[in-house]
Amino acid sequence: MIHTHTKNKIDNQPQVSTEKVHTKSSDSLRKMPFFQQNNKESPVIIDNKYLLLNVIYQGKSSTIFEAINLNKQSACVIRMTILSKPDNSTKILEYFNNLHQFQTKTQDDGKHINKIITNFQDCLLKLHDHGIFINQYRYQVLNKTGPSIKFWFSFFKCHFTYECIILIILKSIDALQLIHSANFLHQNLNLASLLTCLDNQKNLLLTNFQQSSQYKTNQKISQNSYKLCKYSSIGQHLGLQLHPKDDLECLLYMMIELLTKGEFFNESKSFRNKVDKLKYYFDLKNSFLPEKILKNYPICFLEFANRIKFLNPNEVPINYEYLKGVFKGYKHIEYDWTSIIVGVKNQSQYQSQSLQQFEDNFKITSLVTIPESEQEQIPDVQKQLVKTLQSIGDSSDTHPDTQESDGELSSTDEITEIKQIYFFY
């Protein structure tokens, strides 16, 4: 279930306004009351097991729900996407679900062994179940998490401490190392694709694998294969073959975004069209000089930028420990939001609603109690929640000169009510 915590109940925390942080998908917010009203009249149950409750997140091509597992009488999270739209996330999560222990290969000189990651759940979401719903939608049952880095960046008014930014970088490198070890490239790294972990508060969970693919040497990639966001690598803008270095380059641009409090990409700047916007992003990154942009920040950030910049794209595997080595002087660091999560856990009494409460709310006991006429309405409810391909809008298929991706879950921006923080237990 979703526990909400009003931020001003935490002592000594910065005050923020209750304004909404939203972007182009503002119509998603208007659909939530429709769902909450109609789902009580026509409850949506998937495979006789999962009752959809509330919309947690609405993107341009996917919707994430709070749900109840009717068999286990437990809360869960379900992500639904349009079946006709390509999505590699199930393939990747299934691969790591079946992998109990991972170890990267030793380099030819035998002098360096990459870190052994014994538990992939420190870096990735766990896929509990998946399938097809009414031949139109793909669904995934996932473990529950805290808010994304994008949420926290908005929550703290675009101001993170250096220690927080360093920890984000280190944990992101761990996650990228894991997927690169299996020859997967993320290809759409951004602030919204990094979720906070509630079990181990220092871990970050990498998500948003819709655009991911397997890396193959000398593989020819169509220029239309890429979706672009402000963190995309130069290679993505140019439609070149991607390498593990490209994911790390995306992380570098994210670091600059966090350090400059969002000013590097000048979000207030207006553009005539997407072509101009993408050209602006490309020119910024193509002319980026670490010594100029990072001169007023701790030297470790400049060293990290240069190590990324001078990586050989054909160097596989990458020496990830070498990249992290610039931050070796920072130990026992925490995220800026750690005290908030601890406060929530200490002050909240976790009393899960029973299945009977859900039955009372939705006036059902099982799938057979839903009249057939109401079952037929399920696709209509879903069509109001998951946008069709014709209305995906700014999400792209994409030639780099014509369309872009804003780089969020399902290539869209989150709509976040800053007044409350949502934790999914």
Coordinates of C-alpha atoms in Angstrom, one line a residue:
M1 CA 0.0 0.0 0.0
I2 CA 1.1 3.6 -0.3
H3 CA 2.0 5.4 2.9
T4 CA 2.1 9.2 2.6
H5 CA 4.1 11.4 4.8
T6 CA 3.6 15.2 4.9
K7 CA 7.0 16.7 4.7
N8 CA 6.5 19.4 7.3
K9 CA 6.1 16.8 10.0
I10 CA 9.8 16.1 9.9
D11 CA 11.8 18.4 12.1
N12 CA 14.7 20.4 10.8
Q13 CA 13.9 19.8 7.2
P14 CA 13.9 22.5 4.5
Q15 CA 10.5 24.0 3.8
V16 CA 9.3 23.8 0.3
S17 CA 6.2 25.0 -1.5
T18 CA 3.2 22.8 -2.3
E19 CA 3.4 23.5 -6.0
K20 CA 3.3 20.7 -8.4
V21 CA 6.4 19.8 -10.4
H22 CA 5.0 18.7 -13.8
T23 CA 5.8 18.8 -17.5
K24 CA 4.2 17.9 -20.8
S25 CA 2.1 15.1 -19.5
S26 CA -0.2 17.2 -17.4
D27 CA -3.3 15.4 -18.8
S28 CA -2.1 12.3 -16.9
L29 CA -3.0 14.0 -13.6
R30 CA -6.5 14.7 -14.8
K31 CA -7.1 11.0 -15.5
M32 CA -6.4 9.8 -11.9
P33 CA -9.8 10.8 -10.5
F34 CA -11.5 9.1 -13.5
F35 CA -9.6 5.9 -12.7
Q36 CA -10.3 6.0 -8.9
Q37 CA -14.0 6.5 -9.6
N38 CA -14.5 4.0 -12.4
N39 CA -12.3 1.3 -10.9
K40 CA -14.7 1.1 -7.9
E41 CA -17.5 0.6 -10.4
S42 CA -15.6 -1.7 -12.7
P43 CA -12.6 -3.2 -10.8
V44 CA -9.7 -4.2 -12.9
I45 CA -8.2 -7.6 -11.9
I46 CA -5.3 -9.1 -13.8
D47 CA -5.1 -12.9 -14.2
N48 CA -7.4 -13.4 -11.2
K49 CA -4.6 -12.3 -8.9
Y50 CA -3.9 -8.6 -9.0
L51 CA -6.4 -5.9 -8.2
L52 CA -5.4 -2.5 -9.5
L53 CA -5.9 0.3 -7.0
N54 CA -4.3 3.7 -7.4
V55 CA -2.2 5.3 -10.1
I56 CA 1.3 5.8 -8.7
Y57 CA 2.8 7.1 -11.9
Q58 CA 1.5 7.9 -15.4
G59 CA 3.9 8.2 -18.3
K60 CA 3.4 8.6 -22.0
S61 CA 3.5 4.8 -22.7
S62 CA 3.2 3.2 -19.3
T63 CA 1.2 3.4 -16.1
I64 CA 2.4 2.2 -12.7
F65 CA -0.3 1.1 -10.2
E66 CA -0.5 0.3 -6.5
A67 CA -2.1 -3.1 -6.4
I68 CA -3.1 -5.9 -4.1
N69 CA -2.1 -9.6 -4.7
L70 CA -5.4 -11.3 -4.0
N71 CA -3.8 -14.7 -3.4
K72 CA -1.2 -13.5 -0.9
Q73 CA -3.3 -10.6 0.5
S74 CA -0.3 -8.3 0.1
A75 CA 0.4 -5.0 -1.6
C76 CA 2.5 -4.8 -4.8
V77 CA 3.4 -2.5 -7.7
I78 CA 2.3 -3.2 -11.2
R79 CA 3.7 -1.5 -14.3
M80 CA 1.6 -1.7 -17.5
T81 CA 2.7 -0.8 -21.0
I82 CA 1.2 -0.9 -24.4
L83 CA 1.9 -4.4 -25.9
S84 CA 2.6 -3.1 -29.4
K85 CA 5.4 -0.8 -28.1
P86 CA 8.9 -2.4 -27.8
D87 CA 10.0 -2.9 -24.2
N88 CA 13.2 -4.8 -23.3
S89 CA 12.8 -4.4 -19.5
T90 CA 11.2 -7.8 -18.9
K91 CA 14.0 -9.6 -20.8
I92 CA 16.7 -7.8 -18.8
L93 CA 15.1 -8.2 -15.4
E94 CA 14.4 -11.9 -16.1
Y95 CA 18.0 -12.4 -17.0
F96 CA 19.2 -11.1 -13.7
N97 CA 16.4 -12.8 -11.8
N98 CA 17.9 -16.1 -12.9
L99 CA 21.5 -15.0 -12.1
H100 CA 22.3 -15.7 -8.5
Q101 CA 25.9 -14.4 -8.6
F102 CA 27.8 -12.3 -11.0
Q103 CA 31.5 -11.8 -11.4
T104 CA 33.1 -9.9 -14.2
K105 CA 36.1 -11.4 -16.1
T106 CA 39.7 -10.6 -15.2
Q107 CA 41.4 -8.3 -17.6
D108 CA 44.1 -9.8 -19.8
D109 CA 46.9 -8.5 -17.7
G110 CA 45.4 -10.1 -14.6
K111 CA 46.1 -7.1 -12.5
H112 CA 42.5 -5.9 -12.0
I113 CA 39.3 -7.8 -11.1
N114 CA 36.1 -5.8 -11.1
K115 CA 33.9 -5.8 -8.1
I116 CA 31.9 -9.0 -7.4
I117 CA 28.2 -8.2 -7.2
T118 CA 26.6 -11.0 -5.2
N119 CA 23.1 -9.6 -5.1
F120 CA 21.7 -7.9 -8.2
Q121 CA 18.8 -6.7 -6.1
D122 CA 21.2 -4.1 -4.7
C123 CA 21.1 -2.4 -8.2
L124 CA 17.9 -3.5 -10.0
L125 CA 14.2 -4.0 -9.4
K126 CA 13.1 -7.6 -8.8
L127 CA 10.6 -8.9 -11.3
H128 CA 8.1 -11.0 -9.4
D129 CA 5.7 -11.8 -12.2
H130 CA 4.8 -10.7 -15.7
G131 CA 2.4 -11.4 -18.5
I132 CA -0.1 -10.1 -21.1
F133 CA -3.4 -8.5 -20.1
I134 CA -6.4 -8.6 -22.5
N135 CA -4.1 -9.0 -25.5
Q136 CA -3.3 -5.2 -25.4
Y137 CA -1.0 -4.6 -22.5
R138 CA 2.2 -6.0 -21.0
Y139 CA 2.3 -6.0 -17.2
Q140 CA 5.1 -6.4 -14.7
V141 CA 4.8 -7.1 -10.9
L142 CA 7.8 -5.4 -9.2
N143 CA 9.1 -4.8 -5.8
K144 CA 8.3 -1.6 -4.0
T145 CA 10.7 1.4 -3.8
G146 CA 11.0 4.9 -2.6
P147 CA 10.9 8.0 -4.9
S148 CA 13.3 8.6 -7.8
I149 CA 16.3 10.9 -7.7
K150 CA 14.4 13.3 -9.9
F151 CA 11.7 13.6 -7.2
W152 CA 14.3 14.3 -4.5
F153 CA 16.1 16.8 -6.7
S154 CA 12.8 18.7 -7.0
F155 CA 12.0 18.2 -3.3
F156 CA 15.3 19.8 -2.3
K157 CA 14.8 22.7 -4.8
C158 CA 17.7 21.4 -7.1
H159 CA 20.2 21.5 -4.3
F160 CA 22.1 18.4 -3.2
T161 CA 25.2 18.3 -1.1
Y162 CA 28.5 17.1 -2.6
E163 CA 28.4 14.0 -0.5
C164 CA 24.9 13.1 -1.8
I165 CA 26.0 13.6 -5.4
I166 CA 29.1 11.5 -4.9
L167 CA 27.0 8.6 -3.4
I168 CA 24.6 8.8 -6.4
I169 CA 27.5 8.5 -8.8
L170 CA 29.1 5.6 -7.0
K171 CA 25.8 3.6 -6.8
S172 CA 25.0 4.4 -10.4
I173 CA 28.4 3.1 -11.5
D174 CA 27.7 -0.2 -9.6
A175 CA 24.4 -0.6 -11.4
L176 CA 25.9 0.2 -14.8
Q177 CA 28.7 -2.2 -14.1
L178 CA 26.2 -4.9 -13.5
I179 CA 24.2 -4.5 -16.7
H180 CA 27.4 -4.0 -18.8
S181 CA 28.8 -7.3 -17.5
A182 CA 25.9 -9.0 -19.3
N183 CA 26.5 -6.9 -22.4
F184 CA 23.4 -4.8 -21.9
L185 CA 23.5 -1.0 -22.5
H186 CA 21.0 1.2 -20.7
Q187 CA 20.8 3.9 -23.4
N188 CA 18.4 6.2 -21.5
L189 CA 20.0 7.0 -18.1
N190 CA 18.4 9.9 -16.3
L191 CA 17.3 11.1 -12.9
A192 CA 14.0 9.3 -13.0
S193 CA 15.5 5.9 -13.8
L194 CA 17.3 5.8 -10.5
L195 CA 14.9 4.8 -7.6
T196 CA 15.7 4.9 -3.9
C197 CA 15.8 1.6 -2.1
L198 CA 13.9 1.2 1.2
D199 CA 15.6 -2.0 2.4
N200 CA 19.1 -0.7 2.1
Q201 CA 18.9 3.1 2.1
K202 CA 22.3 3.6 0.4
N203 CA 21.4 1.5 -2.6
L204 CA 19.9 2.9 -5.8
L205 CA 17.8 0.8 -8.2
L206 CA 18.2 1.2 -11.9
T207 CA 15.0 1.1 -14.0
N208 CA 13.7 2.3 -17.3
F209 CA 15.1 -0.5 -19.6
Q210 CA 12.6 0.0 -22.4
Q211 CA 15.3 1.4 -24.7
S212 CA 18.1 -0.9 -23.5
S213 CA 19.7 -3.4 -25.8
Q214 CA 22.6 -5.9 -25.9
Y215 CA 26.0 -4.6 -27.0
K216 CA 27.7 -6.3 -29.8
T217 CA 31.1 -5.3 -31.2
N218 CA 30.8 -3.8 -34.7
Q219 CA 27.0 -4.0 -34.6
K220 CA 25.4 -1.5 -37.1
I221 CA 22.7 0.5 -35.4
S222 CA 20.0 2.4 -37.3
Q223 CA 20.1 6.1 -36.6
N224 CA 16.3 5.9 -35.9
S225 CA 16.9 3.5 -33.0
Y226 CA 17.7 6.1 -30.4
K227 CA 15.5 8.3 -28.3
L228 CA 17.2 11.4 -27.0
C229 CA 17.2 13.4 -23.8
K230 CA 19.3 16.1 -22.4
Y231 CA 21.7 13.5 -20.8
S232 CA 22.2 11.5 -24.1
S233 CA 25.8 10.9 -25.1
I234 CA 27.3 12.6 -28.1
G235 CA 27.3 9.2 -29.9
Q236 CA 23.5 9.0 -29.5
H237 CA 23.0 12.4 -31.0
L238 CA 25.1 11.4 -33.9
G239 CA 23.4 8.0 -34.3
L240 CA 26.7 6.1 -33.8
Q241 CA 27.1 2.6 -32.4
L242 CA 26.9 2.8 -28.6
H243 CA 29.3 1.4 -26.1
P244 CA 29.4 1.1 -22.3
K245 CA 31.2 4.4 -22.3
D246 CA 28.0 6.1 -23.6
D247 CA 26.1 5.1 -20.4
L248 CA 28.9 6.6 -18.3
E249 CA 28.8 9.7 -20.4
C250 CA 25.1 10.1 -19.6
L251 CA 26.0 9.8 -15.9
L252 CA 28.6 12.6 -16.3
Y253 CA 25.9 14.9 -17.7
M254 CA 23.6 14.0 -14.8
M255 CA 26.4 14.9 -12.4
I256 CA 26.8 18.3 -14.0
E257 CA 23.0 18.8 -13.8
L258 CA 23.1 18.1 -10.1
L259 CA 26.2 20.1 -9.4
T260 CA 25.0 23.2 -11.3
K261 CA 21.5 23.0 -9.7
G262 CA 20.0 22.4 -13.1
E263 CA 21.5 25.5 -14.6
F264 CA 23.9 23.8 -17.1
F265 CA 21.0 22.8 -19.4
N266 CA 19.2 26.1 -18.8
E267 CA 15.7 24.7 -18.4
S268 CA 14.2 28.2 -18.6
K269 CA 15.3 28.6 -22.2
S270 CA 12.6 28.4 -24.8
F271 CA 12.8 26.8 -28.2
R272 CA 10.9 27.1 -31.4
N273 CA 10.8 23.3 -31.9
K274 CA 12.4 20.1 -30.8
V275 CA 15.1 20.3 -33.5
D276 CA 16.3 23.5 -31.9
K277 CA 16.2 22.0 -28.5
L278 CA 18.2 19.0 -29.4
K279 CA 20.7 21.1 -31.3
Y280 CA 21.1 23.2 -28.2
Y281 CA 21.7 20.1 -26.0
F282 CA 24.2 18.7 -28.5
D283 CA 26.1 22.0 -28.8
L284 CA 26.3 22.3 -25.0
K285 CA 27.8 18.8 -24.6
N286 CA 30.0 18.9 -27.7
S287 CA 31.7 22.1 -26.4
F288 CA 31.8 21.0 -22.8
L289 CA 35.1 21.7 -21.1
P290 CA 35.4 20.1 -17.7
E291 CA 38.1 22.5 -16.6
K292 CA 35.8 25.5 -17.3
I293 CA 32.5 24.2 -16.0
L294 CA 33.8 22.3 -12.9
K295 CA 36.6 24.7 -11.8
N296 CA 34.7 25.9 -8.7
Y297 CA 33.8 22.4 -7.5
P298 CA 35.9 19.9 -5.5
I299 CA 38.7 18.5 -7.7
C300 CA 37.2 15.0 -7.6
F301 CA 34.4 16.0 -9.9
L302 CA 36.8 17.4 -12.5
E303 CA 39.0 14.2 -12.3
F304 CA 35.9 12.0 -12.7
A305 CA 34.8 14.0 -15.8
N306 CA 38.2 13.7 -17.4
R307 CA 38.3 9.9 -16.7
I308 CA 35.0 9.5 -18.5
K309 CA 35.9 11.8 -21.3
F310 CA 39.1 10.0 -22.1
L311 CA 37.7 6.5 -21.9
N312 CA 38.4 4.4 -25.0
P313 CA 35.0 3.3 -26.3
N314 CA 36.4 0.0 -27.3
E315 CA 37.7 -0.7 -23.8
V316 CA 35.7 -3.6 -22.5
P317 CA 35.4 -4.3 -19.7
I318 CA 35.8 -0.8 -18.3
N319 CA 37.9 -0.4 -15.1
Y320 CA 35.0 0.9 -13.0
E321 CA 37.1 0.9 -9.8
Y322 CA 39.4 3.3 -11.5
L323 CA 36.5 5.7 -12.2
K324 CA 35.3 5.4 -8.6
G325 CA 38.8 5.9 -7.3
V326 CA 38.6 9.7 -7.5
F327 CA 36.0 9.6 -4.6
K328 CA 38.0 7.3 -2.3
G329 CA 38.4 10.1 0.3
Y330 CA 34.7 10.2 0.9
K331 CA 33.5 7.6 3.3
H332 CA 30.5 7.1 5.5
I333 CA 28.4 9.5 3.3
E334 CA 24.6 9.6 3.1
Y335 CA 21.9 10.9 0.8
D336 CA 20.3 14.2 1.8
W337 CA 17.0 12.5 2.2
T338 CA 18.1 9.6 4.5
S339 CA 17.0 11.4 7.6
I340 CA 13.5 11.9 6.1
I341 CA 13.1 8.2 5.3
V342 CA 14.4 7.2 8.7
G343 CA 11.9 9.7 10.3
V344 CA 9.1 8.2 8.3
K345 CA 9.9 4.7 9.4
N346 CA 10.3 5.7 13.0
Q347 CA 7.1 7.7 13.2
S348 CA 4.8 5.6 11.0
Q349 CA 3.0 2.6 12.2
Y350 CA 2.8 0.2 9.3
Q351 CA -0.7 -1.2 9.5
S352 CA -1.5 -2.9 6.2
Q353 CA -5.1 -2.8 5.1
S354 CA -6.6 -6.2 5.1
L355 CA -8.1 -7.9 2.0
Q356 CA -11.5 -7.4 3.6
Q357 CA -11.1 -3.7 3.5
F358 CA -10.3 -3.8 -0.2
E359 CA -13.3 -6.0 -0.7
D360 CA -15.5 -3.5 1.1
N361 CA -14.1 -0.6 -0.8
F362 CA -14.5 -2.2 -4.2
K363 CA -17.5 -4.3 -3.4
I364 CA -16.0 -7.6 -4.6
T365 CA -14.8 -10.9 -3.3
S366 CA -13.4 -12.4 -6.4
L367 CA -13.3 -12.0 -10.2
V368 CA -16.6 -13.9 -10.6
T369 CA -18.5 -11.3 -8.7
I370 CA -17.8 -8.7 -11.4
P371 CA -20.7 -8.7 -13.9
E372 CA -19.7 -9.7 -17.4
S373 CA -20.9 -6.3 -18.7
E374 CA -18.5 -4.6 -16.3
Q375 CA -15.6 -6.9 -17.3
E376 CA -16.1 -5.7 -20.9
Q377 CA -15.5 -2.1 -19.7
I378 CA -12.0 -2.9 -18.5
P379 CA -10.3 -2.1 -21.8
D380 CA -12.1 1.3 -21.8
V381 CA -10.7 2.0 -18.3
Q382 CA -7.2 1.0 -19.4
K383 CA -7.4 3.1 -22.5
Q384 CA -7.9 6.1 -20.2
L385 CA -4.7 5.1 -18.2
V386 CA -2.3 3.9 -20.8
K387 CA -1.9 6.2 -23.8
T388 CA -2.0 4.9 -27.2
L389 CA 0.9 5.1 -29.6
Q390 CA -0.8 7.9 -31.5
S391 CA -0.8 10.1 -28.3
I392 CA 2.7 9.3 -27.1
G393 CA 3.6 12.8 -28.1
D394 CA 7.1 13.9 -27.2
S395 CA 8.3 10.4 -26.8
S396 CA 10.1 9.4 -30.0
D397 CA 10.9 6.7 -32.4
T398 CA 13.4 9.0 -33.4
H399 CA 15.6 10.6 -35.8
P400 CA 17.9 12.8 -33.6
D401 CA 17.0 15.8 -35.7
T402 CA 13.3 15.6 -35.3
Q403 CA 12.2 14.1 -32.0
E404 CA 13.4 13.6 -28.5
S405 CA 12.8 11.8 -25.3
D406 CA 12.7 13.7 -22.0
G407 CA 14.4 10.7 -20.4
E408 CA 12.0 9.7 -17.8
L409 CA 10.2 6.5 -17.0
S410 CA 8.7 5.6 -20.3
S411 CA 10.5 8.6 -21.7
T412 CA 8.3 11.2 -20.0
D413 CA 8.4 13.5 -17.0
E414 CA 7.1 12.7 -13.6
I415 CA 4.2 14.6 -12.1
T416 CA 5.0 15.0 -8.5
E417 CA 3.1 16.5 -5.6
I418 CA 5.9 18.0 -3.5
K419 CA 3.7 18.4 -0.5
Q420 CA 3.8 14.7 0.1
I421 CA 6.4 12.0 -0.3
Y422 CA 5.1 8.6 -1.4
F423 CA 6.7 5.4 -0.1
F424 CA 5.6 2.1 -1.6
Y425 CA 5.7 -0.7 1.0

